[in-house]
Amino acid sequence: MERDQQRIERARAVWEEHVRACRPCAGGGGRCQSAILLRRTYNSLVRAARSDDPPLRDSI
């Protein structure tokens, strides 16, 4: 369970860093496709941790 929490924290940190560093995202005009994909990854990890779904791959 702790490993899942570390994945979630890392995914969120990666997403937040991207949003700060990416010119289109930081410009306030919306999120780029990379930011959308990173957020979906974070959301998937959170959902998997809350349910009995099998663990996700070690991609993050």
mmCIF file of C-alpha atoms in Angstrom:
data_model
loop_
_atom_site.group_PDB
_atom_site.id
_atom_site.type_symbol
_atom_site.label_atom_id
_atom_site.label_comp_id
_atom_site.label_asym_id
_atom_site.label_seq_id
_atom_site.Cartn_x
_atom_site.Cartn_y
_atom_site.Cartn_z
ATOM 1 C CA MET A 1 0.000 0.000 0.000
ATOM 2 C CA GLU A 2 2.828 2.388 0.803
ATOM 3 C CA ARG A 3 4.349 1.752 -2.601
ATOM 4 C CA ASP A 4 1.040 2.748 -4.197
ATOM 5 C CA GLN A 5 1.036 5.939 -2.154
ATOM 6 C CA GLN A 6 4.541 6.743 -3.359
ATOM 7 C CA ARG A 7 3.426 6.260 -6.961
ATOM 8 C CA ILE A 8 0.472 8.567 -6.404
ATOM 9 C CA GLU A 9 2.662 11.255 -4.834
ATOM 10 C CA ARG A 10 5.199 10.972 -7.638
ATOM 11 C CA ALA A 11 2.536 11.172 -10.356
ATOM 12 C CA ARG A 12 1.066 14.267 -8.740
ATOM 13 C CA ALA A 13 4.496 15.891 -8.398
ATOM 14 C CA VAL A 14 5.280 15.179 -12.063
ATOM 15 C CA TRP A 15 1.949 16.681 -13.143
ATOM 16 C CA GLU A 16 2.389 19.783 -10.969
ATOM 17 C CA GLU A 17 5.946 20.332 -12.207
ATOM 18 C CA HIS A 18 4.822 19.986 -15.811
ATOM 19 C CA VAL A 19 2.039 22.523 -15.355
ATOM 20 C CA ARG A 20 4.519 25.009 -13.865
ATOM 21 C CA ALA A 21 7.213 24.447 -16.506
ATOM 22 C CA CYS A 22 5.133 24.031 -19.671
ATOM 23 C CA ARG A 23 4.590 27.288 -21.533
ATOM 24 C CA PRO A 24 1.022 26.540 -22.739
ATOM 25 C CA CYS A 25 -0.033 25.206 -19.325
ATOM 26 C CA ALA A 26 1.552 28.041 -17.353
ATOM 27 C CA GLY A 27 0.024 30.599 -19.722
ATOM 28 C CA GLY A 28 -3.412 29.957 -18.282
ATOM 29 C CA GLY A 29 -5.053 29.090 -21.578
ATOM 30 C CA GLY A 30 -5.755 25.520 -20.593
ATOM 31 C CA ARG A 31 -3.711 22.357 -20.371
ATOM 32 C CA CYS A 32 -1.652 20.762 -23.126
ATOM 33 C CA GLN A 33 -2.109 17.117 -24.111
ATOM 34 C CA SER A 34 0.862 16.041 -21.994
ATOM 35 C CA ALA A 35 -0.669 17.624 -18.898
ATOM 36 C CA ILE A 36 -3.975 15.917 -19.624
ATOM 37 C CA LEU A 37 -2.249 12.537 -19.941
ATOM 38 C CA LEU A 38 -0.260 13.089 -16.733
ATOM 39 C CA ARG A 39 -3.436 14.028 -14.850
ATOM 40 C CA ARG A 40 -5.227 10.937 -16.157
ATOM 41 C CA THR A 41 -2.329 8.800 -14.967
ATOM 42 C CA TYR A 42 -2.562 10.375 -11.511
ATOM 43 C CA ASN A 43 -6.334 9.876 -11.407
ATOM 44 C CA SER A 44 -5.986 6.231 -12.482
ATOM 45 C CA LEU A 45 -3.487 5.566 -9.714
ATOM 46 C CA VAL A 46 -5.798 7.142 -7.137
ATOM 47 C CA ARG A 47 -8.764 5.083 -8.370
ATOM 48 C CA ALA A 48 -6.722 1.876 -8.330
ATOM 49 C CA ALA A 49 -5.557 2.570 -4.767
ATOM 50 C CA ARG A 50 -9.138 3.111 -3.595
ATOM 51 C CA SER A 51 -10.533 -0.036 -5.185
ATOM 52 C CA ASP A 52 -9.596 -3.669 -5.418
ATOM 53 C CA ASP A 53 -8.316 -3.257 -8.967
ATOM 54 C CA PRO A 54 -5.118 -5.085 -9.793
ATOM 55 C CA PRO A 55 -2.039 -2.893 -9.440
ATOM 56 C CA LEU A 56 -0.954 -0.850 -12.427
ATOM 57 C CA ARG A 57 2.293 -1.429 -14.273
ATOM 58 C CA ASP A 58 5.491 0.042 -12.893
ATOM 59 C CA SER A 59 5.499 2.795 -15.510
ATOM 60 C CA ILE A 60 5.833 5.658 -13.032
#
